[in-house]
Amino acid sequence: MIQSFQFQRVILFDVLVSATKKNKIQIDYDSSNETVYIKGINGLYEFDCGELSGWMYKVNGETPNVGCSGYKLKDGDVIEWVYTANIGKDL
């Protein structure tokens, strides 16, 4: 899923929730201690393709070292949600 947004200081997780709701895509996540973990998108879940599989995101082609609930987007950022089978080494 690739989305381009033109908002300033929007949290990446909020954009994911908005995009999935708008496009009627199922999403499953856990939230605790101000952190959100994406468990599944559109029926594809963590561990479906092995013990190292799950969802990751990229912003402008890079994988940030912060969770989606802590990443503040800048105007023009391009977001990609990608599924990895090997904790990102296969991306």
mmCIF file of C-alpha atoms in Angstrom:
data_model
loop_
_atom_site.group_PDB
_atom_site.id
_atom_site.type_symbol
_atom_site.label_atom_id
_atom_site.label_comp_id
_atom_site.label_asym_id
_atom_site.label_seq_id
_atom_site.Cartn_x
_atom_site.Cartn_y
_atom_site.Cartn_z
ATOM 1 C CA MET A 1 0.000 0.000 0.000
ATOM 2 C CA ILE A 2 1.553 3.309 -1.047
ATOM 3 C CA GLN A 3 0.071 6.612 0.031
ATOM 4 C CA SER A 4 1.275 10.179 -0.461
ATOM 5 C CA PHE A 5 -0.070 12.769 1.946
ATOM 6 C CA GLN A 6 0.341 16.496 2.104
ATOM 7 C CA PHE A 7 -0.178 17.133 5.800
ATOM 8 C CA GLN A 8 2.313 18.467 8.259
ATOM 9 C CA ARG A 9 3.074 16.682 11.545
ATOM 10 C CA VAL A 10 0.626 13.851 11.117
ATOM 11 C CA ILE A 11 1.404 10.577 12.910
ATOM 12 C CA LEU A 12 2.020 7.725 10.477
ATOM 13 C CA PHE A 13 -0.274 5.325 12.355
ATOM 14 C CA ASP A 14 -3.179 7.773 11.987
ATOM 15 C CA VAL A 15 -2.638 7.800 8.223
ATOM 16 C CA LEU A 16 -2.674 3.985 8.139
ATOM 17 C CA VAL A 17 -5.957 3.863 10.061
ATOM 18 C CA SER A 18 -7.486 6.514 7.806
ATOM 19 C CA ALA A 19 -6.329 4.819 4.572
ATOM 20 C CA THR A 20 -7.494 1.354 5.619
ATOM 21 C CA LYS A 21 -10.859 2.670 6.748
ATOM 22 C CA LYS A 22 -11.349 4.677 3.554
ATOM 23 C CA ASN A 23 -10.445 1.668 1.389
ATOM 24 C CA LYS A 24 -12.324 -0.847 3.576
ATOM 25 C CA ILE A 25 -9.156 -2.816 4.334
ATOM 26 C CA GLN A 26 -9.040 -4.850 7.543
ATOM 27 C CA ILE A 27 -6.330 -3.945 10.063
ATOM 28 C CA ASP A 28 -5.420 -5.544 13.385
ATOM 29 C CA TYR A 29 -3.035 -3.994 15.884
ATOM 30 C CA ASP A 30 -2.016 -3.930 19.531
ATOM 31 C CA SER A 31 -1.458 -0.709 21.389
ATOM 32 C CA SER A 32 0.165 -0.329 24.772
ATOM 33 C CA ASN A 33 2.370 2.224 26.477
ATOM 34 C CA GLU A 34 1.888 4.725 23.624
ATOM 35 C CA THR A 35 3.235 2.166 21.136
ATOM 36 C CA VAL A 36 1.306 0.497 18.323
ATOM 37 C CA TYR A 37 2.237 -2.847 16.775
ATOM 38 C CA ILE A 38 0.631 -3.824 13.457
ATOM 39 C CA LYS A 39 -0.396 -7.490 13.659
ATOM 40 C CA GLY A 40 -2.248 -7.837 10.368
ATOM 41 C CA ILE A 41 -3.424 -6.004 7.269
ATOM 42 C CA ASN A 42 -6.049 -7.342 4.882
ATOM 43 C CA GLY A 43 -5.925 -10.833 6.401
ATOM 44 C CA LEU A 44 -2.130 -11.206 6.246
ATOM 45 C CA TYR A 45 -0.718 -11.495 9.766
ATOM 46 C CA GLU A 46 2.570 -11.578 11.567
ATOM 47 C CA PHE A 47 4.038 -15.099 11.527
ATOM 48 C CA ASP A 48 1.844 -16.201 8.573
ATOM 49 C CA CYS A 49 5.043 -16.772 6.578
ATOM 50 C CA GLY A 50 7.326 -17.896 9.379
ATOM 51 C CA GLU A 51 8.529 -16.790 12.785
ATOM 52 C CA LEU A 52 10.379 -13.767 11.348
ATOM 53 C CA SER A 53 7.501 -12.465 9.228
ATOM 54 C CA GLY A 54 5.391 -9.396 9.799
ATOM 55 C CA TRP A 55 4.573 -5.865 8.732
ATOM 56 C CA MET A 56 7.078 -3.029 8.382
ATOM 57 C CA TYR A 57 6.822 0.423 6.909
ATOM 58 C CA LYS A 58 9.037 2.661 4.827
ATOM 59 C CA VAL A 59 8.989 6.406 4.426
ATOM 60 C CA ASN A 60 10.524 7.729 1.217
ATOM 61 C CA GLY A 61 12.107 4.327 0.636
ATOM 62 C CA GLU A 62 13.797 4.140 4.045
ATOM 63 C CA THR A 63 12.887 2.062 7.102
ATOM 64 C CA PRO A 64 12.783 4.392 10.135
ATOM 65 C CA ASN A 65 13.951 3.133 13.516
ATOM 66 C CA VAL A 66 10.772 4.179 15.311
ATOM 67 C CA GLY A 67 7.322 2.637 15.541
ATOM 68 C CA CYS A 68 4.478 3.869 13.363
ATOM 69 C CA SER A 69 2.788 5.560 16.322
ATOM 70 C CA GLY A 70 5.880 7.651 16.960
ATOM 71 C CA TYR A 71 6.745 8.701 13.417
ATOM 72 C CA LYS A 72 5.693 12.222 12.462
ATOM 73 C CA LEU A 73 5.238 12.698 8.750
ATOM 74 C CA LYS A 74 6.396 15.688 6.765
ATOM 75 C CA ASP A 75 4.730 17.246 3.756
ATOM 76 C CA GLY A 76 5.196 15.035 0.694
ATOM 77 C CA ASP A 77 6.368 11.890 2.524
ATOM 78 C CA VAL A 78 5.597 8.643 0.698
ATOM 79 C CA ILE A 79 4.545 5.753 2.950
ATOM 80 C CA GLU A 80 4.847 2.074 2.052
ATOM 81 C CA TRP A 81 3.598 -0.810 4.210
ATOM 82 C CA VAL A 82 5.519 -3.943 3.296
ATOM 83 C CA TYR A 83 5.324 -7.527 4.468
ATOM 84 C CA THR A 84 8.576 -9.246 5.306
ATOM 85 C CA ALA A 85 9.270 -12.933 5.745
ATOM 86 C CA ASN A 86 12.699 -12.307 7.297
ATOM 87 C CA ILE A 87 12.570 -9.243 9.601
ATOM 88 C CA GLY A 88 13.229 -6.929 6.671
ATOM 89 C CA LYS A 89 16.288 -8.662 5.225
ATOM 90 C CA ASP A 90 14.211 -9.749 2.214
ATOM 91 C CA LEU A 91 13.042 -6.237 1.335
#
